[in-house]
């Protein structure tokens, strides 16, 4: 494990190589799948699990590009939902993040903030304590995904600088889900060039 932690860094330049469906599903399993004990691989306050995962696939072996639901906790690539161009995803960025366009896949972490706030409404005077728990859970899920990506000999970067409304509209996220973060995955451009 120390090796994975030591190797963890953000990679923003990807090769044109596709990734395998099996690798993507193993990454999703580490994010929100079930362990052998039956518990989820990332913690959630009161076992609420307000997060939902989606994948914007750009280069995945034997899969057409577009938006997919991710079936958690079974950790499978679920139903194809719609086409999304890499350019359209990049246009939601607040900083013109090119890696959104070049990653083989972009995992979307979305949350039902309303359910989290309603569940923990009595813990804070403004009734928004649930948001804190959503962000803690998202952090655990993102770190698990990042480490799993390294174990698959791939690289990634977390992106949080996006226009929330534009991204939610582009993905047609069902209410009340809202985007929390994106995680780009791909083979590092340098590694594929013989680094």
PDB file of C-alpha atoms in Angstrom:
ATOM      1  CA  UNK A   1       0.000   0.000   0.000  1.00  0.00           C
ATOM      2  CA  UNK A   2       2.814   2.436   0.749  1.00  0.00           C
ATOM      3  CA  UNK A   3       3.892   2.079  -2.868  1.00  0.00           C
ATOM      4  CA  UNK A   4       0.496   3.257  -4.099  1.00  0.00           C
ATOM      5  CA  UNK A   5       0.492   6.225  -1.732  1.00  0.00           C
ATOM      6  CA  UNK A   6       4.030   7.143  -2.802  1.00  0.00           C
ATOM      7  CA  UNK A   7       2.986   6.989  -6.479  1.00  0.00           C
ATOM      8  CA  UNK A   8      -0.199   8.985  -6.046  1.00  0.00           C
ATOM      9  CA  UNK A   9      -0.046  12.207  -8.033  1.00  0.00           C
ATOM     10  CA  UNK A  10      -2.281  14.040 -10.472  1.00  0.00           C
ATOM     11  CA  UNK A  11      -1.832  13.240 -14.157  1.00  0.00           C
ATOM     12  CA  UNK A  12      -3.480  15.503 -16.710  1.00  0.00           C
ATOM     13  CA  UNK A  13      -2.044  14.277 -20.011  1.00  0.00           C
ATOM     14  CA  UNK A  14      -3.323  11.014 -21.434  1.00  0.00           C
ATOM     15  CA  UNK A  15      -2.490   8.823 -24.400  1.00  0.00           C
ATOM     16  CA  UNK A  16      -5.119   7.779 -26.935  1.00  0.00           C
ATOM     17  CA  UNK A  17      -5.115   4.231 -25.533  1.00  0.00           C
ATOM     18  CA  UNK A  18      -8.478   2.843 -24.430  1.00  0.00           C
ATOM     19  CA  UNK A  19      -8.933   1.349 -20.990  1.00  0.00           C
ATOM     20  CA  UNK A  20     -10.584  -1.987 -20.319  1.00  0.00           C
ATOM     21  CA  UNK A  21     -14.078  -2.358 -18.958  1.00  0.00           C
ATOM     22  CA  UNK A  22     -12.731  -4.751 -16.319  1.00  0.00           C
ATOM     23  CA  UNK A  23     -10.247  -2.112 -15.082  1.00  0.00           C
ATOM     24  CA  UNK A  24     -12.980   0.531 -14.908  1.00  0.00           C
ATOM     25  CA  UNK A  25     -15.255  -1.805 -12.970  1.00  0.00           C
ATOM     26  CA  UNK A  26     -12.472  -2.678 -10.518  1.00  0.00           C
ATOM     27  CA  UNK A  27     -11.921   1.048  -9.922  1.00  0.00           C
ATOM     28  CA  UNK A  28     -15.650   1.561  -9.328  1.00  0.00           C
ATOM     29  CA  UNK A  29     -15.655  -1.451  -6.991  1.00  0.00           C
ATOM     30  CA  UNK A  30     -12.972   0.202  -4.862  1.00  0.00           C
ATOM     31  CA  UNK A  31     -14.997   3.415  -4.837  1.00  0.00           C
ATOM     32  CA  UNK A  32     -18.414   2.145  -3.814  1.00  0.00           C
ATOM     33  CA  UNK A  33     -18.533  -1.612  -4.244  1.00  0.00           C
ATOM     34  CA  UNK A  34     -19.068  -4.126  -1.472  1.00  0.00           C
ATOM     35  CA  UNK A  35     -16.194  -5.786   0.342  1.00  0.00           C
ATOM     36  CA  UNK A  36     -16.167  -9.491   1.171  1.00  0.00           C
ATOM     37  CA  UNK A  37     -17.818  -8.598   4.492  1.00  0.00           C
ATOM     38  CA  UNK A  38     -20.772  -7.081   2.627  1.00  0.00           C
ATOM     39  CA  UNK A  39     -19.934  -3.520   3.630  1.00  0.00           C
ATOM     40  CA  UNK A  40     -19.178  -0.738   1.161  1.00  0.00           C
ATOM     41  CA  UNK A  41     -15.540   0.087   0.410  1.00  0.00           C
ATOM     42  CA  UNK A  42     -15.975   3.749   1.360  1.00  0.00           C
ATOM     43  CA  UNK A  43     -17.637   4.974   4.554  1.00  0.00           C
ATOM     44  CA  UNK A  44     -20.943   6.835   4.658  1.00  0.00           C
ATOM     45  CA  UNK A  45     -22.367   8.592   7.712  1.00  0.00           C
ATOM     46  CA  UNK A  46     -25.263   6.528   9.131  1.00  0.00           C
ATOM     47  CA  UNK A  47     -24.970   4.224   6.092  1.00  0.00           C
ATOM     48  CA  UNK A  48     -26.962   6.748   4.031  1.00  0.00           C
ATOM     49  CA  UNK A  49     -24.885   6.506   0.815  1.00  0.00           C
ATOM     50  CA  UNK A  50     -26.147   9.673  -0.888  1.00  0.00           C
ATOM     51  CA  UNK A  51     -23.561   9.423  -3.688  1.00  0.00           C
ATOM     52  CA  UNK A  52     -24.244   8.128  -7.185  1.00  0.00           C
ATOM     53  CA  UNK A  53     -21.576   7.403  -9.781  1.00  0.00           C
ATOM     54  CA  UNK A  54     -21.709   7.860 -13.539  1.00  0.00           C
ATOM     55  CA  UNK A  55     -19.068   7.471 -16.237  1.00  0.00           C
ATOM     56  CA  UNK A  56     -18.492   9.603 -19.299  1.00  0.00           C
ATOM     57  CA  UNK A  57     -16.754   7.044 -21.489  1.00  0.00           C
ATOM     58  CA  UNK A  58     -14.561   8.290 -24.301  1.00  0.00           C
ATOM     59  CA  UNK A  59     -12.294   5.279 -24.951  1.00  0.00           C
ATOM     60  CA  UNK A  60     -13.405   2.090 -23.239  1.00  0.00           C
ATOM     61  CA  UNK A  61     -12.772  -1.258 -24.926  1.00  0.00           C
ATOM     62  CA  UNK A  62     -15.923  -2.801 -26.420  1.00  0.00           C
ATOM     63  CA  UNK A  63     -18.152   0.084 -25.277  1.00  0.00           C
ATOM     64  CA  UNK A  64     -19.602   2.968 -27.203  1.00  0.00           C
ATOM     65  CA  UNK A  65     -18.763   6.498 -26.047  1.00  0.00           C
ATOM     66  CA  UNK A  66     -21.244   8.346 -23.885  1.00  0.00           C
ATOM     67  CA  UNK A  67     -22.705   8.619 -20.417  1.00  0.00           C
ATOM     68  CA  UNK A  68     -23.271   5.445 -18.416  1.00  0.00           C
ATOM     69  CA  UNK A  69     -24.863   4.843 -15.045  1.00  0.00           C
ATOM     70  CA  UNK A  70     -22.599   2.901 -12.718  1.00  0.00           C
ATOM     71  CA  UNK A  71     -24.384   0.170 -10.829  1.00  0.00           C
ATOM     72  CA  UNK A  72     -23.111   0.398  -7.288  1.00  0.00           C
ATOM     73  CA  UNK A  73     -22.646  -1.533  -5.056  1.00  0.00           C
ATOM     74  CA  UNK A  74     -22.346  -4.252  -7.709  1.00  0.00           C
ATOM     75  CA  UNK A  75     -19.630  -2.122  -9.360  1.00  0.00           C
ATOM     76  CA  UNK A  76     -20.700  -2.747 -12.927  1.00  0.00           C
ATOM     77  CA  UNK A  77     -20.932  -0.435 -15.880  1.00  0.00           C
ATOM     78  CA  UNK A  78     -24.648   0.033 -16.142  1.00  0.00           C
ATOM     79  CA  UNK A  79     -27.011   1.394 -18.737  1.00  0.00           C
ATOM     80  CA  UNK A  80     -25.839   3.663 -21.559  1.00  0.00           C
ATOM     81  CA  UNK A  81     -27.767   6.899 -21.029  1.00  0.00           C
ATOM     82  CA  UNK A  82     -26.785   9.360 -23.746  1.00  0.00           C
ATOM     83  CA  UNK A  83     -24.060  10.636 -26.042  1.00  0.00           C
ATOM     84  CA  UNK A  84     -21.782  13.326 -24.635  1.00  0.00           C
ATOM     85  CA  UNK A  85     -19.027  14.856 -26.698  1.00  0.00           C
ATOM     86  CA  UNK A  86     -15.629  15.370 -25.063  1.00  0.00           C
ATOM     87  CA  UNK A  87     -15.792  19.028 -26.129  1.00  0.00           C
ATOM     88  CA  UNK A  88     -19.115  19.535 -24.336  1.00  0.00           C
ATOM     89  CA  UNK A  89     -17.685  18.079 -21.130  1.00  0.00           C
ATOM     90  CA  UNK A  90     -14.652  20.375 -21.377  1.00  0.00           C
ATOM     91  CA  UNK A  91     -16.940  23.385 -21.846  1.00  0.00           C
ATOM     92  CA  UNK A  92     -18.325  22.862 -18.318  1.00  0.00           C
ATOM     93  CA  UNK A  93     -14.832  23.496 -16.888  1.00  0.00           C
ATOM     94  CA  UNK A  94     -14.119  26.774 -15.109  1.00  0.00           C
ATOM     95  CA  UNK A  95     -10.477  26.637 -16.253  1.00  0.00           C
ATOM     96  CA  UNK A  96     -10.679  25.018 -19.713  1.00  0.00           C
ATOM     97  CA  UNK A  97      -9.345  21.733 -18.357  1.00  0.00           C
ATOM     98  CA  UNK A  98      -8.192  19.917 -21.509  1.00  0.00           C
ATOM     99  CA  UNK A  99      -7.866  16.641 -19.617  1.00  0.00           C
ATOM    100  CA  UNK A 100     -11.668  16.402 -19.465  1.00  0.00           C
ATOM    101  CA  UNK A 101     -11.558  16.030 -23.228  1.00  0.00           C
ATOM    102  CA  UNK A 102      -8.553  13.695 -23.417  1.00  0.00           C
ATOM    103  CA  UNK A 103      -9.174  11.222 -20.569  1.00  0.00           C
ATOM    104  CA  UNK A 104     -10.299   7.735 -21.588  1.00  0.00           C
ATOM    105  CA  UNK A 105     -13.124   7.990 -19.034  1.00  0.00           C
ATOM    106  CA  UNK A 106     -14.368  10.590 -16.586  1.00  0.00           C
ATOM    107  CA  UNK A 107     -16.108   9.310 -13.479  1.00  0.00           C
ATOM    108  CA  UNK A 108     -18.801  11.605 -12.118  1.00  0.00           C
ATOM    109  CA  UNK A 109     -19.500  11.720  -8.401  1.00  0.00           C
ATOM    110  CA  UNK A 110     -22.969  13.147  -7.797  1.00  0.00           C
ATOM    111  CA  UNK A 111     -24.884  13.491  -4.549  1.00  0.00           C
ATOM    112  CA  UNK A 112     -28.367  13.793  -3.195  1.00  0.00           C
ATOM    113  CA  UNK A 113     -27.642  16.715  -0.869  1.00  0.00           C
ATOM    114  CA  UNK A 114     -31.341  17.042  -0.021  1.00  0.00           C
ATOM    115  CA  UNK A 115     -31.499  13.516   1.412  1.00  0.00           C
ATOM    116  CA  UNK A 116     -28.286  14.054   3.385  1.00  0.00           C
ATOM    117  CA  UNK A 117     -29.467  17.375   4.802  1.00  0.00           C
ATOM    118  CA  UNK A 118     -32.889  15.935   5.677  1.00  0.00           C
ATOM    119  CA  UNK A 119     -31.309  12.958   7.438  1.00  0.00           C
ATOM    120  CA  UNK A 120     -29.011  15.131   9.573  1.00  0.00           C
ATOM    121  CA  UNK A 121     -31.313  18.156   9.873  1.00  0.00           C
ATOM    122  CA  UNK A 122     -31.171  18.225  13.691  1.00  0.00           C
ATOM    123  CA  UNK A 123     -27.364  18.351  13.866  1.00  0.00           C
ATOM    124  CA  UNK A 124     -26.931  21.980  12.807  1.00  0.00           C
ATOM    125  CA  UNK A 125     -29.132  25.077  13.204  1.00  0.00           C
ATOM    126  CA  UNK A 126     -29.310  25.760   9.445  1.00  0.00           C
ATOM    127  CA  UNK A 127     -30.093  22.091   8.701  1.00  0.00           C
ATOM    128  CA  UNK A 128     -27.143  21.665   6.332  1.00  0.00           C
ATOM    129  CA  UNK A 129     -24.875  19.301   8.291  1.00  0.00           C
ATOM    130  CA  UNK A 130     -25.522  16.578   5.720  1.00  0.00           C
ATOM    131  CA  UNK A 131     -23.429  18.498   3.176  1.00  0.00           C
ATOM    132  CA  UNK A 132     -20.351  18.006   5.350  1.00  0.00           C
ATOM    133  CA  UNK A 133     -20.911  14.260   5.383  1.00  0.00           C
ATOM    134  CA  UNK A 134     -21.417  14.224   1.601  1.00  0.00           C
ATOM    135  CA  UNK A 135     -18.046  15.896   1.107  1.00  0.00           C
ATOM    136  CA  UNK A 136     -16.263  13.566   3.513  1.00  0.00           C
ATOM    137  CA  UNK A 137     -17.758  10.537   1.749  1.00  0.00           C
ATOM    138  CA  UNK A 138     -16.870  11.971  -1.670  1.00  0.00           C
ATOM    139  CA  UNK A 139     -13.280  12.466  -0.518  1.00  0.00           C
ATOM    140  CA  UNK A 140     -13.040   8.833   0.584  1.00  0.00           C
ATOM    141  CA  UNK A 141     -14.549   7.615  -2.705  1.00  0.00           C
ATOM    142  CA  UNK A 142     -12.211   9.801  -4.784  1.00  0.00           C
ATOM    143  CA  UNK A 143      -9.114   8.662  -2.880  1.00  0.00           C
ATOM    144  CA  UNK A 144     -10.152   5.025  -3.295  1.00  0.00           C
ATOM    145  CA  UNK A 145     -10.644   5.594  -7.028  1.00  0.00           C
ATOM    146  CA  UNK A 146      -7.269   7.293  -7.344  1.00  0.00           C
ATOM    147  CA  UNK A 147      -5.419   4.466  -5.591  1.00  0.00           C
ATOM    148  CA  UNK A 148      -7.336   1.817  -7.555  1.00  0.00           C
ATOM    149  CA  UNK A 149      -6.446   3.625 -10.779  1.00  0.00           C
ATOM    150  CA  UNK A 150      -2.766   3.377  -9.887  1.00  0.00           C
ATOM    151  CA  UNK A 151      -3.175  -0.322  -9.104  1.00  0.00           C
ATOM    152  CA  UNK A 152      -4.549  -0.728 -12.641  1.00  0.00           C
ATOM    153  CA  UNK A 153      -1.401   0.961 -14.012  1.00  0.00           C
ATOM    154  CA  UNK A 154      -3.458   3.965 -15.083  1.00  0.00           C
ATOM    155  CA  UNK A 155      -3.422   7.562 -13.956  1.00  0.00           C
ATOM    156  CA  UNK A 156      -5.974  10.170 -13.008  1.00  0.00           C
ATOM    157  CA  UNK A 157      -6.824  13.587 -11.676  1.00  0.00           C
ATOM    158  CA  UNK A 158      -9.685  14.942  -9.561  1.00  0.00           C
ATOM    159  CA  UNK A 159     -11.559  17.920 -11.025  1.00  0.00           C
ATOM    160  CA  UNK A 160     -13.840  20.148  -8.964  1.00  0.00           C
ATOM    161  CA  UNK A 161     -13.592  23.361 -11.011  1.00  0.00           C
ATOM    162  CA  UNK A 162     -16.720  23.081 -13.133  1.00  0.00           C
ATOM    163  CA  UNK A 163     -19.950  24.999 -13.564  1.00  0.00           C
ATOM    164  CA  UNK A 164     -22.350  22.948 -11.457  1.00  0.00           C
ATOM    165  CA  UNK A 165     -25.492  23.885 -13.381  1.00  0.00           C
ATOM    166  CA  UNK A 166     -23.948  23.394 -16.840  1.00  0.00           C
ATOM    167  CA  UNK A 167     -22.527  20.013 -15.867  1.00  0.00           C
ATOM    168  CA  UNK A 168     -25.797  18.824 -14.295  1.00  0.00           C
ATOM    169  CA  UNK A 169     -27.689  19.931 -17.417  1.00  0.00           C
ATOM    170  CA  UNK A 170     -25.185  18.280 -19.774  1.00  0.00           C
ATOM    171  CA  UNK A 171     -25.393  14.990 -17.885  1.00  0.00           C
ATOM    172  CA  UNK A 172     -29.169  15.334 -17.420  1.00  0.00           C
ATOM    173  CA  UNK A 173     -28.704  14.289 -13.802  1.00  0.00           C
ATOM    174  CA  UNK A 174     -32.024  13.240 -12.320  1.00  0.00           C
ATOM    175  CA  UNK A 175     -33.201  15.552  -9.547  1.00  0.00           C
ATOM    176  CA  UNK A 176     -32.192  15.938  -6.797  1.00  0.00           C
ATOM    177  CA  UNK A 177     -28.660  14.776  -7.754  1.00  0.00           C
ATOM    178  CA  UNK A 178     -25.977  17.441  -8.104  1.00  0.00           C
ATOM    179  CA  UNK A 179     -22.364  16.997  -9.254  1.00  0.00           C
ATOM    180  CA  UNK A 180     -19.691  16.963  -6.546  1.00  0.00           C
ATOM    181  CA  UNK A 181     -16.497  16.050  -8.426  1.00  0.00           C
ATOM    182  CA  UNK A 182     -15.086  14.460 -11.559  1.00  0.00           C
ATOM    183  CA  UNK A 183     -12.268  11.950 -11.792  1.00  0.00           C
ATOM    184  CA  UNK A 184     -10.406  11.624 -15.095  1.00  0.00           C
ATOM    185  CA  UNK A 185      -8.798   8.263 -15.914  1.00  0.00           C
ATOM    186  CA  UNK A 186      -6.416   7.239 -18.648  1.00  0.00           C
ATOM    187  CA  UNK A 187      -3.010   5.928 -19.565  1.00  0.00           C
ATOM    188  CA  UNK A 188      -0.382   8.593 -18.992  1.00  0.00           C
ATOM    189  CA  UNK A 189       0.860  10.088 -22.262  1.00  0.00           C
ATOM    190  CA  UNK A 190       4.506   9.856 -21.107  1.00  0.00           C
ATOM    191  CA  UNK A 191       4.178   6.239 -19.973  1.00  0.00           C
ATOM    192  CA  UNK A 192       2.734   5.155 -23.309  1.00  0.00           C
ATOM    193  CA  UNK A 193       5.567   6.951 -25.111  1.00  0.00           C
ATOM    194  CA  UNK A 194       8.105   4.718 -23.378  1.00  0.00           C
ATOM    195  CA  UNK A 195       8.790   6.540 -20.133  1.00  0.00           C
TER     196      UNK A 195
END
